[in-house]
mmCIF file of C-alpha atoms and ligand atoms in Angstrom:
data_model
loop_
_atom_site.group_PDB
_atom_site.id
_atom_site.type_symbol
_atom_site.label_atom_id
_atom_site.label_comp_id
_atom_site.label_asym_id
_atom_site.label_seq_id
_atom_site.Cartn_x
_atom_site.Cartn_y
_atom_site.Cartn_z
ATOM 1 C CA UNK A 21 62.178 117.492 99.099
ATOM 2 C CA UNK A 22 65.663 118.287 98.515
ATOM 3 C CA UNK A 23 68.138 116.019 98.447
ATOM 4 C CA UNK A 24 70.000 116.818 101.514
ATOM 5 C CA UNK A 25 67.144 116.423 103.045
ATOM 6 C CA UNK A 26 66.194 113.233 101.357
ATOM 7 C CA UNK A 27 69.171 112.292 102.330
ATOM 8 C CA UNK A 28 68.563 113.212 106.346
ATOM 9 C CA UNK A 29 65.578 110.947 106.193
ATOM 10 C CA UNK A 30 67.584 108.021 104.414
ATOM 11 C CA UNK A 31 70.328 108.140 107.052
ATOM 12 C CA UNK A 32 67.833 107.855 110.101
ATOM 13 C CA UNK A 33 66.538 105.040 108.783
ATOM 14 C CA UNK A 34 69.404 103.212 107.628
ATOM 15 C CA UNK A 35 71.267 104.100 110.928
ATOM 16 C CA UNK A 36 68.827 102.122 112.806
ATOM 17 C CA UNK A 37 68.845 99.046 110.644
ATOM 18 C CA UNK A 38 72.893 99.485 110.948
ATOM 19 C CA UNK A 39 72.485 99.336 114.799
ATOM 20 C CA UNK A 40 70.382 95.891 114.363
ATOM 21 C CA UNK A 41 72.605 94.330 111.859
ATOM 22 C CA UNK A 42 75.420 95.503 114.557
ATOM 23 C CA UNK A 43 73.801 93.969 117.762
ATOM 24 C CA UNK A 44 72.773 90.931 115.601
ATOM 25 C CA UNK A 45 75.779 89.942 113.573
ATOM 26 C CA UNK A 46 78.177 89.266 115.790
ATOM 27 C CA UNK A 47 80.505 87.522 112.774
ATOM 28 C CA UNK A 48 79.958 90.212 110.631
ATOM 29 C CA UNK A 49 83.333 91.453 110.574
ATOM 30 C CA UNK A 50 85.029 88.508 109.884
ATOM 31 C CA UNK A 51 82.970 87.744 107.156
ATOM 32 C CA UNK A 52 83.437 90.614 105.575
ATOM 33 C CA UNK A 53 87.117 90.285 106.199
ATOM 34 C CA UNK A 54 86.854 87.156 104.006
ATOM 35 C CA UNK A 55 84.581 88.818 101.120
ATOM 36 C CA UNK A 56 87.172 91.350 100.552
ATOM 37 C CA UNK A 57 90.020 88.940 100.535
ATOM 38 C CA UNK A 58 88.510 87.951 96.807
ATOM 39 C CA UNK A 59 88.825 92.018 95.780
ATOM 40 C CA UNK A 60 91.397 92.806 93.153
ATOM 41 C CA UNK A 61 93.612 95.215 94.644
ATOM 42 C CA UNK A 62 96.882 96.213 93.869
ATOM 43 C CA UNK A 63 100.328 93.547 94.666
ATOM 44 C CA UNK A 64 101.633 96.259 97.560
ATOM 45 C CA UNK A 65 100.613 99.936 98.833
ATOM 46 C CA UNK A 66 98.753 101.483 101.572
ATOM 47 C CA UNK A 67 95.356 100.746 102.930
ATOM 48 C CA UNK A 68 93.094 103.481 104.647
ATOM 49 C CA UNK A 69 90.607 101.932 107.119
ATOM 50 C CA UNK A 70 89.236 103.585 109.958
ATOM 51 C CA UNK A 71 88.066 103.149 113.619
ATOM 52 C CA UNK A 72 84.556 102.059 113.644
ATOM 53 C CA UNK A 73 82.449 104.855 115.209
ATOM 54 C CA UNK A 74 78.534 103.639 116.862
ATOM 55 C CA UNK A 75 77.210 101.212 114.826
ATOM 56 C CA UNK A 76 79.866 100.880 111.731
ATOM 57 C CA UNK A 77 80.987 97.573 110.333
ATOM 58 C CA UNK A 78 84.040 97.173 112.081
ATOM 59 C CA UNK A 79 86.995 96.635 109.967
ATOM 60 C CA UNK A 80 89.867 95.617 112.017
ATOM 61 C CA UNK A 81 89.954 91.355 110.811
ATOM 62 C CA UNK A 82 89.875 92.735 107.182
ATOM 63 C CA UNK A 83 93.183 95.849 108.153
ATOM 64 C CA UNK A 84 94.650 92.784 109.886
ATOM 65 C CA UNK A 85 94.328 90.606 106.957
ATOM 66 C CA UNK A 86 95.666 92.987 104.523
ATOM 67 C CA UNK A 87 98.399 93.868 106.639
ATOM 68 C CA UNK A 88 99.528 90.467 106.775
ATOM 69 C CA UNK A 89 99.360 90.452 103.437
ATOM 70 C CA UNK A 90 102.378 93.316 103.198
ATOM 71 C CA UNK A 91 99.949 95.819 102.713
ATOM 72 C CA UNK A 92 100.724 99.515 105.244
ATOM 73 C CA UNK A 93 97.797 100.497 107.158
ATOM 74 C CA UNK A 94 96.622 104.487 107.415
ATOM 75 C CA UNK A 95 93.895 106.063 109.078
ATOM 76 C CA UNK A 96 92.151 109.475 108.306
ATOM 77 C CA UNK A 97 92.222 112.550 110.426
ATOM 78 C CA UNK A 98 89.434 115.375 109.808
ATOM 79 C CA UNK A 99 91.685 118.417 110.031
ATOM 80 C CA UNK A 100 89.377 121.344 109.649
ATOM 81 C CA UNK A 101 85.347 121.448 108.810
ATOM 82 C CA UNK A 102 85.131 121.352 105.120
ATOM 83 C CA UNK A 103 88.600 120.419 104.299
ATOM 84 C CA UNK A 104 89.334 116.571 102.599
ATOM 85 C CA UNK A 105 90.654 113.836 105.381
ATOM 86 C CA UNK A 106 94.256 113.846 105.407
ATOM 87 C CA UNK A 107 95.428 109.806 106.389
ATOM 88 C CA UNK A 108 98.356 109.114 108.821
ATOM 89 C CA UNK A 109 100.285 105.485 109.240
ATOM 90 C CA UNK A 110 99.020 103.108 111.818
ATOM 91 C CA UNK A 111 99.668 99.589 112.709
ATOM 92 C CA UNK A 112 98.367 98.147 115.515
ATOM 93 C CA UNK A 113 99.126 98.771 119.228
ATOM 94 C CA UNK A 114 100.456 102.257 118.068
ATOM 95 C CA UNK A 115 98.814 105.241 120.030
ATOM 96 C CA UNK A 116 95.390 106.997 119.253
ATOM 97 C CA UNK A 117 94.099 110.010 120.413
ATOM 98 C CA UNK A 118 90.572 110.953 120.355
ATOM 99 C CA UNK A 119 90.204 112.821 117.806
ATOM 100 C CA UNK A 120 86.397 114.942 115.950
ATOM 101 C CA UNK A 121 83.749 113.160 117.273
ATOM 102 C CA UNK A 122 85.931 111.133 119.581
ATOM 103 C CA UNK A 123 87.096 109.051 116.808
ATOM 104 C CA UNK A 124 90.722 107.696 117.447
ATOM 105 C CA UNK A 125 93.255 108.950 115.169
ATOM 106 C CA UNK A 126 97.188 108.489 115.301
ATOM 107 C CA UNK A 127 98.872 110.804 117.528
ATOM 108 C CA UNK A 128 101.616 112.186 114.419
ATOM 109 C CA UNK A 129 103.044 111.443 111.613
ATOM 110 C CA UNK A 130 103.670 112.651 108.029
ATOM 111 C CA UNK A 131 100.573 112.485 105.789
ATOM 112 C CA UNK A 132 100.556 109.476 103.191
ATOM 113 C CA UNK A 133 98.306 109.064 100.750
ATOM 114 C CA UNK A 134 96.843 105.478 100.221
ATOM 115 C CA UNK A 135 96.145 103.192 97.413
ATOM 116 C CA UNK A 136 93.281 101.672 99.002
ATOM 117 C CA UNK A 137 90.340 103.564 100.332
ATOM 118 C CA UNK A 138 87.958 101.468 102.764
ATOM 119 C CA UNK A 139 85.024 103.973 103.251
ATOM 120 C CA UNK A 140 82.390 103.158 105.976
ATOM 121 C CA UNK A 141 78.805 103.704 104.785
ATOM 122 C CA UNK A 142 75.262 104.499 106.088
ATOM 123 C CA UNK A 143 74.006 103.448 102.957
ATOM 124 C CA UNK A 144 74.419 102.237 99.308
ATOM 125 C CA UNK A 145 72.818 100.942 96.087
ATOM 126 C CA UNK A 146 73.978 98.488 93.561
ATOM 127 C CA UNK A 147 75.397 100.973 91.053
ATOM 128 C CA UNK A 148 77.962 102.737 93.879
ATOM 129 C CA UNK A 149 75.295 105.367 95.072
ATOM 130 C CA UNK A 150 76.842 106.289 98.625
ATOM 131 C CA UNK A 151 75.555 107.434 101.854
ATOM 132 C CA UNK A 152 77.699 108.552 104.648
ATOM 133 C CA UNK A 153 78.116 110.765 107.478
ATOM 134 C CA UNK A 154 76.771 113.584 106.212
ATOM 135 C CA UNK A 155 79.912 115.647 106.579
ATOM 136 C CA UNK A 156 80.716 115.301 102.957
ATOM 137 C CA UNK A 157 84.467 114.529 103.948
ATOM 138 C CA UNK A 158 84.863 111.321 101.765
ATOM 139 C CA UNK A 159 82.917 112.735 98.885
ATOM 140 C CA UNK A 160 85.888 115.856 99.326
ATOM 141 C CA UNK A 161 88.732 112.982 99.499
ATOM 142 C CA UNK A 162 88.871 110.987 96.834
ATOM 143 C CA UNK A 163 88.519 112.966 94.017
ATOM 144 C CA UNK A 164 91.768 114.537 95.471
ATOM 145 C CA UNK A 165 93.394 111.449 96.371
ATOM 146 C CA UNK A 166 91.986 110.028 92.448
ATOM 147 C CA UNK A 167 94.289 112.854 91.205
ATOM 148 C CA UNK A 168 97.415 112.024 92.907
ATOM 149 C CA UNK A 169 96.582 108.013 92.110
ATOM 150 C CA UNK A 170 94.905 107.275 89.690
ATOM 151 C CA UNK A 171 94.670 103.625 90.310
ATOM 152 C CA UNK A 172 93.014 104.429 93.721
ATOM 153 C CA UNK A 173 90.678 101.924 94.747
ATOM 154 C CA UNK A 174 87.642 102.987 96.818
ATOM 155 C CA UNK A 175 85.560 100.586 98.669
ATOM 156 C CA UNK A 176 82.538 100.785 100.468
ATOM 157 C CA UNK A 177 82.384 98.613 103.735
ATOM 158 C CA UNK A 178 78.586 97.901 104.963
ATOM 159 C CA UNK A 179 76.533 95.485 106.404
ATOM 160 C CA UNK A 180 73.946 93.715 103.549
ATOM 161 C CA UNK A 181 70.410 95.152 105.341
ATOM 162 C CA UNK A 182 72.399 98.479 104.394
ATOM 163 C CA UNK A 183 71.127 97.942 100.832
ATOM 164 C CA UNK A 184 68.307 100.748 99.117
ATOM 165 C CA UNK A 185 67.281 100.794 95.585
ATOM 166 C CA UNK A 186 68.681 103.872 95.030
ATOM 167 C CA UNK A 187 70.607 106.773 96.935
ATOM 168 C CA UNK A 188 70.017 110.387 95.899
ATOM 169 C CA UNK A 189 73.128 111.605 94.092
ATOM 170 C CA UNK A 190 74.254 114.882 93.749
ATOM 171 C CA UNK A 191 77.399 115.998 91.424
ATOM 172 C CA UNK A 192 79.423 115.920 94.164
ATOM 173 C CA UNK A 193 78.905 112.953 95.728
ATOM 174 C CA UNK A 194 82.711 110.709 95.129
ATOM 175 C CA UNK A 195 81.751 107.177 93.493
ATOM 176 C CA UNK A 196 82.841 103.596 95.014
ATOM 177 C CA UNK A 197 84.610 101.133 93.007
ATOM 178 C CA UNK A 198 83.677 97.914 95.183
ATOM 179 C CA UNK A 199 81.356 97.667 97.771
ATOM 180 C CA UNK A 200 81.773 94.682 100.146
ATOM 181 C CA UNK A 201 79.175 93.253 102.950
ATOM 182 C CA UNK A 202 79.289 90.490 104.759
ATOM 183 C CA UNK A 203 77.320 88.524 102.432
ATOM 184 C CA UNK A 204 79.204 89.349 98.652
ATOM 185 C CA UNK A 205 81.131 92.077 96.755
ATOM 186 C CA UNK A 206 79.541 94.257 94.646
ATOM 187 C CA UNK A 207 82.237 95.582 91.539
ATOM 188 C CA UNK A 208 80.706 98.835 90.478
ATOM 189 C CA UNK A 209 81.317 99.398 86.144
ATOM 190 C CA UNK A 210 82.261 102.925 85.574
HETATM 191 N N1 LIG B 2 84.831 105.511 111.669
HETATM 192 C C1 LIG B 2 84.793 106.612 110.962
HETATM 193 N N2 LIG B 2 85.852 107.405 110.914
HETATM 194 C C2 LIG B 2 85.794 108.551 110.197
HETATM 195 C C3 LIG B 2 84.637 108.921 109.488
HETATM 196 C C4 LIG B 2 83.515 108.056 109.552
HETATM 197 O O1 LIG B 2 82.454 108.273 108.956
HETATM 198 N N3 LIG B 2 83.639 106.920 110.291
HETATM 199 N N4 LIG B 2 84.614 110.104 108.787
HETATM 200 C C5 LIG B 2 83.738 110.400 107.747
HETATM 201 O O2 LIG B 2 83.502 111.515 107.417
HETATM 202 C C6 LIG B 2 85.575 111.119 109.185
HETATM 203 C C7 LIG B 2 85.070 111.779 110.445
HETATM 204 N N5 LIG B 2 83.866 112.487 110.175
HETATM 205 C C8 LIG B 2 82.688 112.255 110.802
HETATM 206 C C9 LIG B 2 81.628 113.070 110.533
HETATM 207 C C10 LIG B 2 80.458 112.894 111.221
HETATM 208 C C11 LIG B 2 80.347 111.868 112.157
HETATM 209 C C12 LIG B 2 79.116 111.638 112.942
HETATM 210 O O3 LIG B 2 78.813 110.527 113.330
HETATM 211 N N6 LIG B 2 78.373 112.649 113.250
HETATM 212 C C13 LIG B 2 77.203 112.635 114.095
HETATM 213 C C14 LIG B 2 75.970 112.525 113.292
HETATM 214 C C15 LIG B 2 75.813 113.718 112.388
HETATM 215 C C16 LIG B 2 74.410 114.099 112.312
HETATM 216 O O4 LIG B 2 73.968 114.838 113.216
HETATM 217 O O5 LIG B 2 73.752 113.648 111.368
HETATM 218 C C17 LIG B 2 77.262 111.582 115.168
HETATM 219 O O6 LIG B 2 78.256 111.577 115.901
HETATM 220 O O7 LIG B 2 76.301 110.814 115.339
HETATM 221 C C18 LIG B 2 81.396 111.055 112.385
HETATM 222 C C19 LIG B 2 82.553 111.242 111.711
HETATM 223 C C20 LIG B 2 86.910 110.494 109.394
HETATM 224 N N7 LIG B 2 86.855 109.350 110.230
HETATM 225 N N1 LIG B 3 83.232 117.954 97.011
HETATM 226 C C1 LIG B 3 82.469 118.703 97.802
HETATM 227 N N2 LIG B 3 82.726 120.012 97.993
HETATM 228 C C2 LIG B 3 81.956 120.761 98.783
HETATM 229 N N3 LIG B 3 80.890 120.309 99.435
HETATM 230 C C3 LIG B 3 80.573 119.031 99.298
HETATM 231 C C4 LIG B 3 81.343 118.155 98.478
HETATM 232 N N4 LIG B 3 80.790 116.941 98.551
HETATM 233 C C5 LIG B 3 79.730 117.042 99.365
HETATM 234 N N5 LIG B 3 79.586 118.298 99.811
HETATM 235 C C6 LIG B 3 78.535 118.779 100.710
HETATM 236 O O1 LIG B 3 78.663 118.162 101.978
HETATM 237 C C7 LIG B 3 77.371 117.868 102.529
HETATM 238 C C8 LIG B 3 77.251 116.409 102.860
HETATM 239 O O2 LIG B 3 77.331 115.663 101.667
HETATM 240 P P1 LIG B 3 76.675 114.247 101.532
HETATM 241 O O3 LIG B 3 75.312 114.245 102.134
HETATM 242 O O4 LIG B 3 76.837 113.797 100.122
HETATM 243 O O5 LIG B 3 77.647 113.417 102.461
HETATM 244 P P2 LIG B 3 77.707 111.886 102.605
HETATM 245 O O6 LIG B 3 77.057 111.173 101.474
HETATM 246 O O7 LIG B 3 77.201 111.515 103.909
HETATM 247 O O8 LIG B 3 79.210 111.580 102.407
HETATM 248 P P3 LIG B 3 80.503 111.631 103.320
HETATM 249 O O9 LIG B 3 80.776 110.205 103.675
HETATM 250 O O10 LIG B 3 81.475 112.100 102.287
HETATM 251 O O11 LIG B 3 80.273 112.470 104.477
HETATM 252 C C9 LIG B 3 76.349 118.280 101.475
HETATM 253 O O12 LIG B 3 75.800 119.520 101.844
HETATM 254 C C10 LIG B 3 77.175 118.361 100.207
HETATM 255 O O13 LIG B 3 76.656 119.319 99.302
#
Protein backbone atom coordinates (compact mmCIF):
# COMPACT_ATOMS: atom_id res chain seq x y z
CA UNK A 1 0.00 0.00 0.00
CA UNK A 2 1.20 3.40 -0.30
CA UNK A 3 1.46 5.56 2.26
CA UNK A 4 -1.18 7.99 1.49
CA UNK A 5 -3.18 5.41 1.42
CA UNK A 6 -1.96 3.83 4.57
CA UNK A 7 -2.52 6.80 5.81
CA UNK A 8 -6.48 6.99 4.55
CA UNK A 9 -7.01 3.79 6.42
CA UNK A 10 -5.20 5.11 9.69
CA UNK A 11 -7.35 8.26 9.74
CA UNK A 12 -10.77 6.30 9.50
CA UNK A 13 -9.93 4.49 12.21
CA UNK A 14 -8.50 6.89 14.46
CA UNK A 15 -11.37 9.38 13.59
CA UNK A 16 -13.78 7.08 15.11
CA UNK A 17 -11.92 6.38 18.30
CA UNK A 18 -11.53 10.45 18.36
CA UNK A 19 -15.40 10.68 18.19
CA UNK A 20 -15.61 8.16 21.37
CA UNK A 21 -12.93 9.73 23.37
CA UNK A 22 -15.03 13.08 22.38
CA UNK A 23 -18.58 11.86 23.47
CA UNK A 24 -16.89 10.14 26.49
CA UNK A 25 -14.50 12.63 27.99
CA UNK A 26 -16.36 15.28 28.81
CA UNK A 27 -13.18 16.84 31.04
CA UNK A 28 -10.92 16.25 28.46
CA UNK A 29 -10.21 19.69 27.67
CA UNK A 30 -9.52 20.90 30.84
CA UNK A 31 -7.24 18.33 31.52
CA UNK A 32 -5.35 18.85 28.85
CA UNK A 33 -5.41 22.52 29.60
CA UNK A 34 -3.57 21.53 32.82
CA UNK A 35 -0.95 19.00 31.08
CA UNK A 36 0.25 21.73 28.94
CA UNK A 37 0.51 24.24 31.69
CA UNK A 38 3.84 22.02 32.74
CA UNK A 39 5.26 22.62 28.82
CA UNK A 40 8.33 24.78 28.55
CA UNK A 41 7.43 27.48 26.35
CA UNK A 42 8.80 30.66 25.83
CA UNK A 43 8.33 33.86 28.85
CA UNK A 44 5.94 35.94 26.13
CA UNK A 45 4.85 35.58 22.28
CA UNK A 46 2.00 34.40 20.32
CA UNK A 47 0.06 31.22 20.52
CA UNK A 48 -1.75 29.61 17.41
CA UNK A 49 -4.72 27.42 18.46
CA UNK A 50 -7.58 26.74 16.45
CA UNK A 51 -11.41 26.17 16.48
CA UNK A 52 -12.09 22.61 17.11
CA UNK A 53 -13.72 21.14 13.97
CA UNK A 54 -16.08 17.45 14.56
CA UNK A 55 -14.50 15.53 16.94
CA UNK A 56 -11.06 17.57 17.82
CA UNK A 57 -9.80 18.05 21.33
CA UNK A 58 -11.07 21.29 21.99
CA UNK A 59 -8.57 23.76 23.04
CA UNK A 60 -10.21 26.80 24.28
CA UNK A 61 -9.39 26.20 28.59
CA UNK A 62 -5.71 25.66 27.46
CA UNK A 63 -5.86 29.42 24.73
CA UNK A 64 -7.60 30.80 27.83
CA UNK A 65 -4.97 29.74 30.15
CA UNK A 66 -2.15 30.91 28.13
CA UNK A 67 -3.72 34.04 27.46
CA UNK A 68 -3.97 34.78 30.96
CA UNK A 69 -0.72 34.05 31.18
CA UNK A 70 0.25 37.29 28.75
CA UNK A 71 0.57 35.12 26.00
CA UNK A 72 -1.47 36.73 22.27
CA UNK A 73 -3.73 34.30 20.79
CA UNK A 74 -3.82 33.65 16.67
CA UNK A 75 -5.75 31.44 14.65
CA UNK A 76 -4.97 29.99 11.11
CA UNK A 77 -6.77 30.77 7.93
CA UNK A 78 -6.35 28.26 4.82
CA UNK A 79 -5.94 30.84 2.08
CA UNK A 80 -5.68 28.85 -1.08
CA UNK A 81 -5.49 24.78 -1.64
CA UNK A 82 -1.90 23.93 -1.32
CA UNK A 83 -0.62 27.08 0.10
CA UNK A 84 0.82 27.07 4.12
CA UNK A 85 -1.94 28.52 6.80
CA UNK A 86 -1.39 32.06 7.25
CA UNK A 87 -2.53 32.91 11.33
CA UNK A 88 -4.51 36.11 12.22
CA UNK A 89 -4.94 37.65 16.03
CA UNK A 90 -7.89 36.58 18.04
CA UNK A 91 -8.97 36.97 21.54
CA UNK A 92 -12.07 36.01 22.61
CA UNK A 93 -15.54 37.45 21.84
CA UNK A 94 -13.88 38.95 18.64
CA UNK A 95 -15.80 38.02 15.34
CA UNK A 96 -15.43 34.73 13.22
CA UNK A 97 -16.51 34.01 9.99
CA UNK A 98 -16.93 30.66 8.62
CA UNK A 99 -14.32 30.08 6.90
CA UNK A 100 -12.92 26.28 4.44
CA UNK A 101 -14.80 23.71 5.78
CA UNK A 102 -16.90 26.00 7.90
CA UNK A 103 -14.17 26.43 10.30
CA UNK A 104 -14.34 29.94 12.06
CA UNK A 105 -11.58 32.17 11.30
CA UNK A 106 -11.13 35.99 12.24
CA UNK A 107 -12.84 38.28 10.01
CA UNK A 108 -9.22 40.60 9.21
CA UNK A 109 -6.30 41.44 10.32
CA UNK A 110 -2.57 41.58 9.45
CA UNK A 111 -0.88 38.15 9.37
CA UNK A 112 1.41 37.35 12.53
CA UNK A 113 3.41 34.68 12.82
CA UNK A 114 3.38 32.75 16.22
CA UNK A 115 5.82 31.33 18.58
CA UNK A 116 3.67 28.63 19.61
CA UNK A 117 2.06 26.19 17.28
CA UNK A 118 -0.90 24.03 18.88
CA UNK A 119 -1.63 21.53 16.00
CA UNK A 120 -4.80 19.32 16.28
CA UNK A 121 -4.15 15.67 15.37
CA UNK A 122 -5.93 12.51 14.04
CA UNK A 123 -3.15 10.63 15.13
CA UNK A 124 0.40 10.28 16.64
CA UNK A 125 3.19 8.02 17.94
CA UNK A 126 5.64 8.44 20.69
CA UNK A 127 8.56 9.69 18.58
CA UNK A 128 6.35 12.88 16.97
CA UNK A 129 4.98 10.77 13.94
CA UNK A 130 1.82 13.00 12.98
CA UNK A 131 -1.46 12.42 11.46
CA UNK A 132 -3.77 15.12 10.44
CA UNK A 133 -6.28 16.26 8.11
CA UNK A 134 -5.00 15.05 5.23
CA UNK A 135 -4.68 18.42 3.57
CA UNK A 136 -1.02 18.55 4.26
CA UNK A 137 -1.46 22.30 5.43
CA UNK A 138 0.46 21.96 8.81
CA UNK A 139 3.11 19.72 7.36
CA UNK A 140 3.43 23.06 4.62
CA UNK A 141 3.46 25.55 7.81
CA UNK A 142 5.92 25.00 9.99
CA UNK A 143 8.81 24.41 8.18
CA UNK A 144 8.04 28.01 6.93
CA UNK A 145 7.14 29.40 10.14
CA UNK A 146 10.65 27.20 11.63
CA UNK A 147 12.49 29.57 9.21
CA UNK A 148 11.24 32.82 10.32
CA UNK A 149 11.53 31.41 14.23
CA UNK A 150 13.58 29.28 14.92
CA UNK A 151 12.61 28.73 18.46
CA UNK A 152 9.06 27.78 17.22
CA UNK A 153 7.46 25.39 19.33
CA UNK A 154 5.03 22.89 17.75
CA UNK A 155 2.66 20.89 19.73
CA UNK A 156 0.43 18.26 19.03
CA UNK A 157 -3.00 18.41 20.93
CA UNK A 158 -4.88 14.82 21.07
CA UNK A 159 -6.84 12.78 23.10
CA UNK A 160 -4.61 9.56 24.72
CA UNK A 161 -6.81 6.57 22.72
CA UNK A 162 -5.26 8.74 19.75
CA UNK A 163 -2.01 6.83 20.36
CA UNK A 164 -0.53 4.09 17.35
CA UNK A 165 2.79 2.50 17.41
CA UNK A 166 3.83 4.12 14.58
CA UNK A 167 2.52 6.66 11.83
CA UNK A 168 3.77 6.32 8.25
CA UNK A 169 6.15 9.20 7.56
CA UNK A 170 6.96 10.62 4.49
CA UNK A 171 9.85 13.43 3.94
CA UNK A 172 7.47 15.86 4.09
CA UNK A 173 5.59 15.28 6.85
CA UNK A 174 6.59 18.65 9.60
CA UNK A 175 7.73 17.03 13.08
CA UNK A 176 6.09 17.95 16.66
CA UNK A 177 8.13 19.06 19.46
CA UNK A 178 5.55 18.15 22.37
CA UNK A 179 2.61 16.29 22.15
CA UNK A 180 0.08 16.76 24.99
CA UNK A 181 -3.22 14.53 25.88
CA UNK A 182 -5.23 14.63 28.50
CA UNK A 183 -3.43 12.09 30.36
CA UNK A 184 0.66 13.38 30.04
CA UNK A 185 3.08 15.26 27.72
CA UNK A 186 5.09 13.59 25.50
CA UNK A 187 8.69 15.86 24.75
CA UNK A 188 9.78 14.55 21.41
CA UNK A 189 14.19 14.47 21.23
CA UNK A 190 15.22 15.70 17.90
N1 LIG B 1 -9.80 22.94 13.87
C1 LIG B 1 -9.01 22.91 12.82
N2 LIG B 1 -8.72 24.03 12.18
C2 LIG B 1 -7.93 23.98 11.09
C3 LIG B 1 -7.38 22.77 10.62
C4 LIG B 1 -7.70 21.58 11.33
O1 LIG B 1 -7.27 20.47 11.02
N3 LIG B 1 -8.51 21.70 12.42
N4 LIG B 1 -6.59 22.76 9.50
C5 LIG B 1 -5.68 21.76 9.16
O2 LIG B 1 -5.30 21.60 8.05
C6 LIG B 1 -6.74 23.89 8.59
C7 LIG B 1 -8.00 23.68 7.78
N5 LIG B 1 -7.86 22.54 6.95
C8 LIG B 1 -8.69 21.47 6.98
C9 LIG B 1 -8.52 20.48 6.06
C10 LIG B 1 -9.40 19.43 6.04
C11 LIG B 1 -10.43 19.36 6.98
C12 LIG B 1 -11.42 18.26 6.99
O3 LIG B 1 -11.95 17.90 8.03
N6 LIG B 1 -11.75 17.70 5.88
C13 LIG B 1 -12.77 16.70 5.68
C14 LIG B 1 -12.19 15.34 5.69
C15 LIG B 1 -11.22 15.17 4.55
C16 LIG B 1 -11.33 13.83 4.00
O4 LIG B 1 -12.23 13.63 3.15
O5 LIG B 1 -10.55 12.97 4.43
C17 LIG B 1 -13.91 16.82 6.66
O6 LIG B 1 -14.47 17.92 6.74
O7 LIG B 1 -14.30 15.82 7.29
C18 LIG B 1 -10.56 20.33 7.90
C19 LIG B 1 -9.69 21.37 7.91
C20 LIG B 1 -6.78 25.16 9.36
N7 LIG B 1 -7.72 25.12 10.43
N1 LIG C 1 5.46 20.31 2.36
C1 LIG C 1 4.63 19.78 1.47
N2 LIG C 1 4.60 20.21 0.19
C2 LIG C 1 3.77 19.68 -0.70
N3 LIG C 1 2.92 18.69 -0.43
C3 LIG C 1 2.89 18.22 0.80
C4 LIG C 1 3.74 18.73 1.82
N4 LIG C 1 3.47 18.06 2.95
C5 LIG C 1 2.51 17.17 2.66
N5 LIG C 1 2.16 17.25 1.37
C6 LIG C 1 1.15 16.43 0.69
O1 LIG C 1 -0.13 16.70 1.23
C7 LIG C 1 -0.91 15.50 1.32
C8 LIG C 1 -1.38 15.27 2.73
O2 LIG C 1 -0.26 15.06 3.56
P1 LIG C 1 -0.36 14.23 4.89
O3 LIG C 1 -1.17 13.00 4.67
O4 LIG C 1 1.01 14.10 5.45
O5 LIG C 1 -1.19 15.25 5.77
P2 LIG C 1 -1.46 15.16 7.28
O6 LIG C 1 -0.52 14.25 7.98
O7 LIG C 1 -2.85 14.84 7.49
O8 LIG C 1 -1.05 16.56 7.79
P3 LIG C 1 -1.74 17.99 7.84
O9 LIG C 1 -2.17 18.15 9.26
O10 LIG C 1 -0.53 18.82 7.57
O11 LIG C 1 -2.84 18.05 6.90
C9 LIG C 1 0.00 14.36 0.86
O12 LIG C 1 -0.34 14.03 -0.46
C10 LIG C 1 1.39 14.97 0.97
O13 LIG C 1 2.28 14.41 0.02
Amino acid sequence: MDIDDEKATLRKLLRERRKSARADLPAAPETLSAQLATVPLPDSGTVAGYVAHGSEIDPLPALRGLSARGYELCLPVVVAPGRPLEFRGWAEGLALEAGEFDIPVPVAGDEILPDVVLVPLVGFDRSGGRLGQGGGYYDRTLPRLRAAKPHLVAIGLAFSVQEVASVPRAANDAALDWIVTERETIGIRP
